RNA sequence: CGGGGCGUAGCGCAGCCUGGUAGCGCACCUGCCUUGGGCGCAGGGGGUCGCAGGUUCAAAUCCUGCCGCCCCGACCA
């Protein structure tokens, strides 16, 4: 393509609304333009790049036997009502009415639709397994779209769904996807970590996320510095650091003492001269309307995700100040597990198991107990409820854990029977009995891959995308295209690229060289062949964007050289 | 939904406090010039100052309401 004919609206300055790097560069480099909060138009460059990503995804999905569909984005409410998600998804689901007043939704994911196809058509065990996927636009009415194209209300996703006869089949499907995803992200040139994940509102058991480390990420990932343990913070477990002080020995009796104005764990630690790890934190949560007391080591944080999963409830929140006074006769800051006025479940984090003679609130304002021993002075139900904290060690090998922010680019789930059951998908088995197929669900954020690549590979001059997903593989830049010798050489190289199947752009603009160089750097074309002064010696400059290494090559050798580079992946 | 910020030319901003002719840089158009890192000179086009109401002789500027966008939090298959 000839640059002079292309619409590549690069900006010299950073639009004020862009905060994260990928957003800034995608705007500046003329890839995207924003239409509304969380809604973007993808222009030529973004579209070319996304098509390449899609193609990689498509090839790897087809390689594991995936069959590509193109599904309805406009869904009747009934399908979502059947699975129960019409209510469950709440405000996140875009809803609309047609002219007759019928309820419709814009699909945010396609479990229901895929299942509705399957139940109408799959009749025999002989037809299983199936892997169906789609690459399409999805809609989600995000409460807060942000970070450019990282969290939007309209986005591109590949999602796949599998139908199997039994758990073993699902396991096979899961592993196939796991492998395919690794190949996909490798081919896209991303550096990523596979983590254990929480399966969320999707339901299901096993789940892994594919995460790309980035400051722009919204998730926190915990990873062992020694072994292969890695998990989303929501799910991560660890060995707690040792308490800051040894517990007093002996079978001591709880003893109330006056703690005027000591509200927080930090206050108490100071007041009692004992570290936060010798205090017990009492949190009051309301789970589907019922109060639950959660006990944690003073320096630990509650993981609401874990608590939610443990309790298996739909609504979980912290208790209001008023409720606390009503139930405990004291306010937050003096609460504890002893002498509860109201009957409620008392849970404790595993880190409290075996501890002795700790400090806890007395359920009387400005009073606490010392010498409280869980399991003796009160009987909690123990669960893993705390969030992994800095200083904790690996649950597998005991080595140090690291924690970093990451962007989720892929997520695979074992769904189980949630949709096949609720929507009545059955096939006949070998023995003539009905079988409910078991499902899996596997997503990849196509536009997130692009954003991640930008986050991962950029410098002060712009993007440095991997050649596999860059909008063009190379740019041919004659310093002065009006000069006939340069023009001939440029046209020749461009023709050679076309012949070799290389996706090149010819910068034939009547611009000063500086402008062309800046633009090529900004939009991140991996290789640049510059035709200038040295042409008189039959030489051109070959530049690698990522490393900024430049070499002189013969005009005739330029394209073979480029070809060689393209077969050799960066990194 | 709570907290904060912003809205003036395509982009980045000044002007608002203290009301009176709407400005600067970049981009854009024309001509000349220049051609290895966003050249130079000259001329030029482009604005319902987010919207609506109010105060005033007069509102970008003061007041009220609304809308939009961004950030933090809540939320997040």
XYZ file of C-alpha atoms (C1' of nucleotides) in Angstrom:
648
model
C 0.000 0.000 0.000
C 1.057 3.532 -0.664
C 1.179 5.619 2.462
C 0.106 8.756 0.615
C -3.265 7.120 -0.025
C -3.797 5.757 3.488
C -5.719 7.212 6.378
C -3.233 7.152 9.231
C -4.051 10.183 11.361
C -1.028 10.420 13.651
C -0.972 13.019 16.381
C 1.989 14.928 17.585
C 0.514 15.475 21.008
C -1.098 13.118 23.489
C -4.852 13.551 23.799
C -5.633 14.702 27.322
C -8.033 11.889 28.160
C -5.523 9.110 27.605
C -3.843 7.867 30.745
C -2.359 4.458 30.040
C 0.398 3.985 27.484
C -1.514 1.733 25.122
C -4.370 4.220 24.984
C -2.053 7.144 24.338
C -0.146 5.376 21.606
C -3.152 3.828 19.890
C -4.629 7.314 19.629
C -1.418 9.069 18.656
C -0.495 6.454 16.098
C -3.891 6.716 14.458
C -5.064 3.182 15.253
C -8.239 4.103 17.074
C -10.593 6.958 17.797
C -12.972 7.139 20.684
C -16.683 7.506 20.058
C -18.038 7.404 23.612
C -16.943 6.168 27.013
C -15.724 2.640 26.421
C -16.616 2.660 22.736
C -13.970 2.923 20.051
C -13.730 3.051 16.304
C -10.917 0.916 15.013
C -9.304 2.564 12.016
C -7.131 1.035 9.313
C -4.109 0.203 11.439
C -6.032 -1.325 14.321
C -8.185 -3.303 11.941
C -5.168 -4.729 10.108
C -3.526 -5.682 13.362
C -6.703 -7.208 14.794
C -7.255 -9.228 11.631
C -3.792 -10.719 12.032
C -4.461 -11.580 15.646
C -7.790 -13.127 14.683
C -6.095 -15.189 12.032
C -3.595 -16.599 14.508
C -6.412 -17.415 16.898
C -8.435 -18.979 14.109
C -5.591 -21.178 12.947
C -4.853 -22.484 16.423
C -8.509 -23.042 17.208
C -9.005 -24.921 13.970
C -5.919 -26.961 14.774
C -7.603 -28.428 17.867
C -10.771 -29.167 15.941
C -12.634 -25.956 16.643
C -15.457 -24.993 14.308
C -16.018 -21.309 13.748
C -19.553 -19.924 13.930
C -20.916 -16.437 13.575
C -23.627 -15.913 16.146
C -26.393 -13.452 16.873
C -25.345 -10.500 18.970
C -28.961 -9.451 19.378
C -30.578 -11.965 21.705
C -34.166 -12.441 22.832
C -34.590 -12.161 26.601
C -36.027 -15.673 26.860
C -32.701 -17.376 26.282
C -31.119 -15.413 29.099
C -34.097 -15.968 31.347
C -33.766 -19.709 30.957
C -30.263 -19.777 32.344
C -31.196 -17.298 35.039
C -28.687 -14.771 33.850
C -31.272 -12.217 32.693
C -31.556 -11.350 36.392
C -28.074 -12.378 37.492
C -26.212 -10.151 35.070
C -28.036 -7.102 36.320
C -26.952 -3.797 34.909
C -24.020 -5.282 33.062
C -26.252 -6.649 30.351
C -27.276 -4.165 27.678
C -31.034 -4.400 27.286
C -33.379 -2.993 24.722
C -36.892 -3.393 23.452
C -38.052 -3.897 19.917
C -41.002 -2.056 18.366
C -43.454 -4.535 19.844
C -42.084 -4.070 23.312
C -40.268 -7.395 23.413
C -37.182 -7.561 25.596
C -33.853 -8.103 23.916
C -30.238 -8.055 25.036
C -26.914 -7.437 23.373
C -24.873 -10.542 24.043
C -22.007 -10.145 26.499
C -21.003 -13.789 26.144
C -22.566 -16.749 24.364
C -23.056 -19.716 26.683
C -26.820 -19.471 26.315
C -26.805 -19.126 22.567
C -24.370 -21.976 22.021
C -26.330 -24.181 24.390
C -29.589 -23.317 22.673
C -28.086 -24.422 19.369
C -26.717 -27.591 20.897
C -29.946 -28.664 22.547
C -31.862 -28.313 19.341
C -29.439 -30.295 17.277
C -27.224 -32.612 19.292
C -29.047 -35.873 19.896
C -26.518 -38.654 20.235
C -23.331 -39.339 22.142
C -21.862 -40.095 18.734
C -21.935 -36.377 17.948
C -19.729 -35.494 20.902
C -17.311 -33.973 21.584
C -17.866 -30.639 19.869
C -15.730 -27.493 19.948
C -17.583 -24.421 18.713
C -16.155 -20.967 18.653
C -16.765 -17.487 17.377
C -14.791 -14.295 16.991
C -17.178 -11.452 17.508
C -18.097 -8.176 19.096
C -19.443 -8.406 22.620
C -21.271 -5.837 24.664
C -21.078 -5.124 28.337
C -22.483 -2.116 30.113
C -19.429 -1.633 32.267
C -19.939 0.525 35.334
C -16.647 2.174 34.591
C -14.975 1.718 31.231
C -11.335 2.686 31.456
C -7.767 2.452 30.274
C -8.486 2.960 26.584
C -9.304 -0.308 24.863
C -8.471 -2.407 27.913
C -11.890 -2.133 29.512
C -14.607 -1.173 27.080
C -18.310 -1.617 26.626
C -17.935 -3.010 23.141
C -15.038 -5.332 22.479
C -13.780 -8.169 20.347
C -13.633 -11.616 21.758
C -12.949 -15.116 20.642
C -14.929 -17.491 22.724
C -15.154 -21.210 22.436
C -17.525 -23.685 24.010
C -17.061 -27.405 24.331
C -19.588 -30.166 24.811
C -18.417 -33.503 26.158
C -19.944 -36.705 27.430
C -18.141 -36.744 30.748
C -15.607 -35.072 32.989
C -12.792 -36.930 31.321
C -13.807 -35.557 27.936
C -14.015 -32.080 29.371
C -10.566 -32.498 30.799
C -9.256 -33.345 27.352
C -10.991 -30.334 25.837
C -9.600 -28.146 28.583
C -6.069 -29.316 27.966
C -6.435 -28.811 24.231
C -7.447 -25.230 24.825
C -4.688 -24.677 27.329
C -2.166 -25.765 24.706
C -3.787 -23.786 21.920
C -3.813 -20.651 24.065
C -0.113 -20.971 24.775
C 0.548 -21.245 21.050
C -1.687 -18.272 20.310
C -0.041 -15.947 22.811
C 3.410 -17.161 21.801
C 2.647 -16.455 18.167
C 1.322 -13.020 19.066
C 4.661 -12.346 20.719
C 3.266 -11.781 24.205
C 5.012 -12.604 27.450
C 2.424 -14.113 29.741
C 1.833 -16.118 32.883
C -0.819 -18.783 33.291
C -2.462 -18.504 36.687
C -5.025 -20.358 38.722
C -8.179 -18.323 38.666
C -11.475 -17.825 40.347
C -14.325 -18.740 38.045
C -16.689 -15.979 39.084
C -20.243 -15.595 37.871
C -19.572 -18.054 35.062
C -19.793 -20.921 37.473
C -17.624 -23.971 37.135
C -14.695 -25.643 38.754
C -11.230 -25.453 37.232
C -10.160 -22.212 35.670
C -6.952 -20.646 34.409
C -6.233 -17.123 33.300
C -3.567 -16.011 30.856
C -2.059 -12.849 32.236
C 0.280 -10.257 30.789
C 2.209 -8.311 33.393
C 1.511 -4.611 33.071
C 1.093 -1.576 35.259
C -2.100 -0.917 33.329
C -3.566 -4.215 34.491
C -6.531 -4.471 36.821
C -5.725 -7.840 38.303
C -3.090 -8.768 40.827
C -1.144 -11.924 40.231
C 0.844 -13.872 42.799
C 3.731 -15.908 41.440
C 6.374 -18.050 43.041
C 9.926 -16.952 42.341
C 11.074 -20.558 42.463
C 8.466 -23.038 41.251
C 5.585 -22.826 38.792
C 2.934 -21.720 41.268
C 0.982 -18.693 40.061
C -2.515 -17.541 40.873
C -4.813 -14.604 40.688
C -4.808 -12.818 44.028
C -8.520 -13.647 44.365
C -7.623 -17.293 44.393
C -4.045 -17.353 45.657
C -3.061 -19.215 48.778
C 0.198 -18.974 50.667
C 2.023 -19.813 53.829
C 1.559 -16.912 56.192
C 4.608 -15.182 57.519
C 5.407 -16.113 61.123
C 3.687 -13.978 63.777
C 5.772 -11.063 64.953
C 5.816 -12.345 68.522
C 5.442 -15.777 70.095
C 2.071 -16.464 71.760
C 2.001 -16.592 75.549
C 2.085 -20.218 76.662
C -0.464 -21.915 78.869
C -4.163 -22.333 79.250
C -4.923 -18.771 80.204
C -8.411 -17.463 80.798
C -9.695 -14.550 78.727
C -9.393 -11.357 80.658
C -11.161 -8.113 79.855
C -9.155 -4.901 79.895
C -9.882 -1.236 79.235
C -8.811 0.093 75.810
C -10.150 3.649 75.626
C -10.320 4.986 72.080
C -8.392 2.052 70.583
C -10.323 1.382 67.389
C -7.986 -0.096 64.846
C -5.632 -3.014 64.889
C -2.750 -0.574 64.576
C -4.025 1.358 67.622
C -4.237 -1.820 69.650
C -0.818 -3.040 68.618
C 0.635 0.184 69.890
C -1.481 0.204 73.038
C -0.790 -3.410 73.981
C 2.817 -3.385 72.834
C 2.083 -6.539 70.868
C 2.397 -6.771 67.082
C -0.636 -6.752 64.767
C -0.115 -10.476 64.253
C -0.996 -11.031 67.910
C -4.339 -9.282 67.491
C -7.467 -10.839 66.068
C -9.478 -8.884 63.559
C -13.254 -9.344 63.743
C -15.206 -8.505 60.614
C -18.961 -8.584 60.365
C -20.291 -9.519 56.956
C -23.848 -9.932 55.793
C -24.342 -12.985 53.602
C -27.734 -13.155 51.918
C -29.125 -11.162 54.812
C -27.576 -13.168 57.646
C -24.700 -11.870 59.771
C -21.415 -13.775 59.725
C -18.469 -13.067 61.972
C -15.104 -13.513 60.281
C -11.944 -13.760 62.377
C -8.562 -12.980 60.871
C -5.061 -12.428 62.118
C -4.697 -8.713 62.782
C -2.281 -8.040 59.959
C -4.261 -10.044 57.391
C -6.867 -8.921 54.898
C -10.124 -10.675 54.146
C -10.550 -12.015 50.632
C -14.196 -11.389 49.899
C -13.934 -13.668 46.903
C -12.864 -16.585 49.070
C -15.489 -15.838 51.685
C -18.126 -15.641 49.017
C -17.055 -18.946 47.564
C -16.902 -20.554 51.006
C -20.377 -19.412 51.953
C -21.817 -20.009 48.492
C -24.076 -17.002 48.694
C -25.229 -14.567 46.065
C -25.046 -11.363 48.045
C -22.214 -10.493 50.376
C -21.469 -7.156 51.962
C -19.945 -5.579 55.013
C -22.419 -4.910 57.822
C -23.590 -1.349 58.347
C -22.544 0.456 61.524
C -26.143 0.366 62.760
C -26.516 -3.382 62.269
C -23.290 -3.982 64.141
C -24.478 -2.094 67.199
C -27.799 -3.917 67.080
C -26.215 -7.371 66.849
C -23.161 -6.903 69.068
C -24.056 -4.147 71.476
C -20.783 -2.516 70.567
C -19.393 -0.800 67.533
C -16.676 -1.815 65.092
C -13.347 -1.555 66.827
C -14.412 -3.469 69.926
C -15.934 -6.565 68.363
C -14.939 -10.108 69.154
C -16.026 -13.750 69.055
C -16.744 -14.094 72.772
C -20.184 -13.572 74.324
C -22.133 -13.066 71.135
C -25.606 -11.651 71.748
C -26.885 -12.857 68.435
C -26.472 -16.314 67.051
C -24.365 -16.316 63.917
C -21.791 -18.338 62.053
C -18.253 -17.680 63.204
C -15.574 -18.363 60.636
C -11.860 -18.081 61.160
C -8.960 -18.010 58.777
C -6.601 -20.965 58.849
C -3.779 -18.725 60.039
C -5.509 -18.577 63.430
C -5.581 -22.333 63.851
C -3.234 -23.338 66.662
C -2.638 -19.795 67.855
C -3.031 -19.118 71.601
C -3.864 -16.295 73.923
C -4.522 -13.567 71.407
C -6.265 -10.240 71.749
C -9.814 -9.677 70.533
C -12.625 -7.194 71.068
C -14.944 -7.679 74.023
C -18.205 -6.622 72.359
C -18.270 -3.719 74.781
C -17.060 -0.337 73.570
C -13.516 0.465 74.660
C -12.853 -3.011 76.033
C -10.881 -5.959 74.689
C -9.969 -9.424 75.893
C -6.498 -10.767 76.139
C -5.757 -14.502 76.243
C -8.352 -15.553 73.724
C -7.603 -18.943 72.183
C -9.501 -20.013 69.079
C -10.788 -23.570 69.433
C -10.923 -23.269 73.197
C -12.586 -20.003 74.084
C -14.707 -20.077 70.932
C -15.301 -22.648 68.224
C -14.939 -21.208 64.753
C -15.249 -22.971 61.416
C -11.847 -22.773 59.782
C -11.389 -21.869 56.143
C -8.808 -20.204 53.962
C -10.236 -16.701 53.938
C -7.370 -14.294 53.772
C -5.721 -12.519 50.952
C -2.109 -13.306 50.219
C 0.102 -10.559 51.612
C 3.600 -9.338 50.927
C 6.063 -11.487 52.829
C 4.018 -14.685 52.508
C 5.688 -17.683 50.939
C 4.752 -20.208 48.297
C 2.212 -22.850 49.358
C 3.976 -25.455 47.221
C 7.659 -24.890 47.813
C 7.968 -22.233 50.483
C 10.001 -19.849 48.331
C 9.279 -16.125 48.150
C 6.196 -14.987 46.259
C 6.094 -11.972 44.003
C 3.017 -9.941 43.234
C 2.369 -7.861 40.153
C -0.396 -6.176 38.215
C -1.544 -7.924 35.087
C -3.972 -7.785 32.213
C -6.190 -10.787 31.574
C -5.954 -11.765 27.893
C -7.413 -15.229 28.107
C -9.513 -17.280 30.471
C -10.473 -20.925 30.299
C -13.157 -22.547 32.441
C -14.603 -25.896 33.145
C -18.227 -24.886 33.197
C -19.750 -28.160 34.237
C -23.472 -28.661 33.828
C -24.720 -25.184 34.637
C -26.024 -24.370 31.167
C -26.656 -27.809 29.769
C -28.737 -28.571 32.855
C -30.701 -25.336 33.123
C -31.369 -25.174 29.412
C -32.190 -28.819 28.933
C -29.399 -30.081 26.711
C -29.523 -33.888 26.553
C -28.196 -36.538 24.227
C -28.780 -40.247 24.179
C -25.938 -42.411 25.406
C -24.780 -45.748 24.151
C -27.101 -47.519 26.522
C -30.105 -45.512 25.362
C -30.240 -43.328 28.461
C -30.227 -39.552 28.415
C -26.937 -37.876 29.196
C -26.437 -34.208 30.036
C -23.276 -33.062 28.283
C -20.649 -31.255 30.292
C -19.392 -27.929 29.029
C -16.323 -25.759 28.952
C -15.907 -22.129 28.008
C -12.773 -20.438 26.744
C -12.290 -16.744 26.002
C -9.634 -14.540 24.479
C -9.768 -10.754 24.359
C -8.704 -10.015 20.800
C -8.393 -6.267 21.214
C -6.743 -6.766 24.572
C -3.967 -8.667 22.832
C -3.258 -5.566 20.779
C -3.344 -3.332 23.851
C -1.064 -5.718 25.736
C 1.423 -5.810 22.891
C 1.579 -2.022 22.993
C 1.934 -2.008 26.763
C 4.698 -4.568 26.505
C 6.573 -3.191 23.529
C 6.963 0.550 23.291
C 9.546 3.215 23.859
C 9.633 6.990 23.857
C 9.158 7.084 20.093
C 6.127 4.842 19.936
C 5.157 1.224 19.525
C 7.424 -1.649 18.597
C 4.940 -4.375 17.773
C 5.829 -7.982 17.058
C 5.910 -8.495 13.255
C 3.242 -11.194 13.480
C 0.619 -8.711 14.617
C 1.924 -5.358 13.395
C -0.355 -3.711 10.804
C 2.519 -3.852 8.325
C 5.589 -6.030 8.472
C 7.849 -3.464 6.880
C 7.954 0.065 5.549
C 9.976 1.186 2.574
C 11.057 4.744 3.079
C 12.643 6.675 0.240
C 14.117 9.801 1.757
C 12.968 11.741 -1.279
C 10.476 9.936 -3.454
C 10.537 12.777 -5.981
C 14.092 11.838 -6.836
C 13.924 9.402 -9.733
C 16.641 6.937 -8.712
C 15.205 6.620 -5.213
C 11.759 6.253 -6.618
C 12.842 3.420 -8.911
C 14.607 1.634 -6.073
C 11.654 2.050 -3.726
C 9.176 0.843 -6.327
C 11.397 -2.139 -6.994
C 11.636 -3.135 -3.331
C 7.930 -2.668 -2.907
C 7.224 -4.921 -5.883
C 9.606 -7.520 -4.484
C 7.732 -7.471 -1.183
C 4.454 -7.998 -2.932
C 5.925 -10.930 -4.784
C 7.378 -12.417 -1.618
C 4.057 -12.103 0.175
C 5.401 -9.535 2.607
C 2.959 -7.024 3.943
C 4.805 -3.785 3.273
C 3.845 -0.154 2.994
C 5.630 2.273 0.715
C 6.064 5.695 2.256
C 5.686 7.714 -0.933
C 4.549 10.855 0.842
C 6.004 14.203 -0.099
C 7.240 14.733 3.441
C 10.561 15.469 4.988
C 12.446 12.351 6.044
C 12.089 13.247 9.711
C 8.321 13.110 9.451
C 8.411 9.706 7.795
C 10.820 8.299 10.360
C 8.785 9.626 13.274
C 5.569 8.197 11.877
C 7.092 4.797 11.155
C 8.508 4.681 14.679
C 5.219 5.771 16.195
C 2.999 3.206 14.524
C 5.542 0.555 15.284
C 6.364 -1.058 11.952
C 8.943 -3.715 12.848
C 11.331 -3.206 9.923
C 12.216 -0.174 7.863
C 14.206 -0.064 4.666
C 15.441 3.436 4.037
C 16.568 4.509 0.587
C 18.819 7.537 0.660
C 22.298 8.788 -0.065
C 23.976 5.410 -0.079
C 21.877 4.377 -3.011
C 24.618 5.685 -5.255
C 26.740 2.857 -3.865
C 23.868 0.440 -4.369
C 23.118 0.288 -0.650
C 20.098 0.901 1.545
C 19.599 1.028 5.307
C 17.866 -1.816 7.108
C 16.497 -0.924 10.531
C 14.917 -3.085 13.207
C 12.409 -1.003 15.162
C 12.501 -2.952 18.429
C 16.241 -2.910 18.921
C 17.039 0.149 16.815
C 19.852 -1.789 15.187
C 20.663 -0.595 11.744
C 22.752 -2.133 9.002
C 23.641 -1.342 5.429
C 22.573 -3.907 2.888
C 22.777 -4.094 -0.873
C 19.633 -3.033 -2.667
C 19.332 -6.459 -4.225
C 19.797 -8.176 -0.869
C 17.317 -6.079 1.092
C 14.198 -8.162 0.638
C 15.912 -11.537 1.141
C 17.349 -10.059 4.321
C 13.912 -8.909 5.407
C 12.486 -12.332 4.700
C 15.115 -13.926 6.853
C 14.318 -11.528 9.693
C 10.612 -12.213 9.441
C 11.068 -15.957 9.794
C 13.144 -15.363 12.881
C 10.848 -14.309 15.679
C 11.928 -11.420 17.851
C 12.920 -12.032 21.470
C -23.412 4.759 42.600
C -19.753 7.859 46.118
C -15.244 11.257 45.734
C -12.166 14.424 42.515
C -10.878 16.865 37.820
C -11.963 18.688 33.065
C -15.189 20.639 28.794
C -12.712 27.317 24.535
C -10.641 25.512 16.346
C -8.733 18.632 14.420
C -4.836 18.084 18.820
C -2.402 20.521 23.152
C -3.554 24.746 25.920
C -4.190 30.307 27.667
C -8.241 33.696 28.667
C -12.625 32.977 33.552
C -10.569 35.059 39.731
C -11.576 41.140 38.542
C -18.010 40.645 32.783
C -16.912 44.695 27.484
C -13.385 42.999 19.985
C -11.962 34.916 21.451
C -6.214 34.063 21.581
C -1.353 30.962 21.297
C 1.447 26.486 19.567
C 0.872 22.328 16.442
C -2.088 20.489 12.453
C -4.719 22.285 7.812
C -4.926 25.359 2.759
C -1.908 28.498 -1.110
C 2.900 30.008 -2.914
C 8.164 29.906 -2.631
C 12.025 27.069 -0.515
C 13.982 22.567 1.552
C 14.917 16.809 1.566
C 18.649 11.405 6.652
C 14.902 12.624 12.375
C 8.164 16.222 13.302
C 12.742 22.247 7.981
C 12.270 27.800 6.705
C 9.640 32.285 4.835
C 5.059 34.733 3.334
C -0.125 34.685 3.006
C -4.815 32.266 4.501
C -9.228 29.286 6.302
C -11.453 27.320 10.536
C -15.176 28.723 16.958
C -23.354 28.062 18.443
C -16.526 29.035 24.159
C -20.571 21.273 26.135
C -26.243 22.366 26.530
C -30.318 25.037 28.805
C -32.029 28.708 31.917
C -30.959 33.010 35.027
C -28.369 37.818 36.608
C -26.687 42.154 33.652
C -26.908 47.579 29.182
C -23.393 43.527 28.103
C -21.647 36.548 29.835
C -16.361 32.060 27.543
C -16.081 34.817 32.275
C -21.003 35.395 37.615
C -25.411 31.981 39.427
C -28.611 27.401 38.802
C -29.717 22.875 36.448
C -28.393 19.220 32.990
C -25.055 16.508 29.637
C -20.335 14.506 28.276
C -15.276 12.793 29.156
C -11.152 11.338 32.473
C -9.142 9.650 37.273
C -9.790 7.209 42.392
C -13.194 3.957 44.898
C -17.419 0.436 44.612
C -18.161 -3.083 40.582
C -15.812 -6.368 36.977
C -17.757 -13.453 32.300
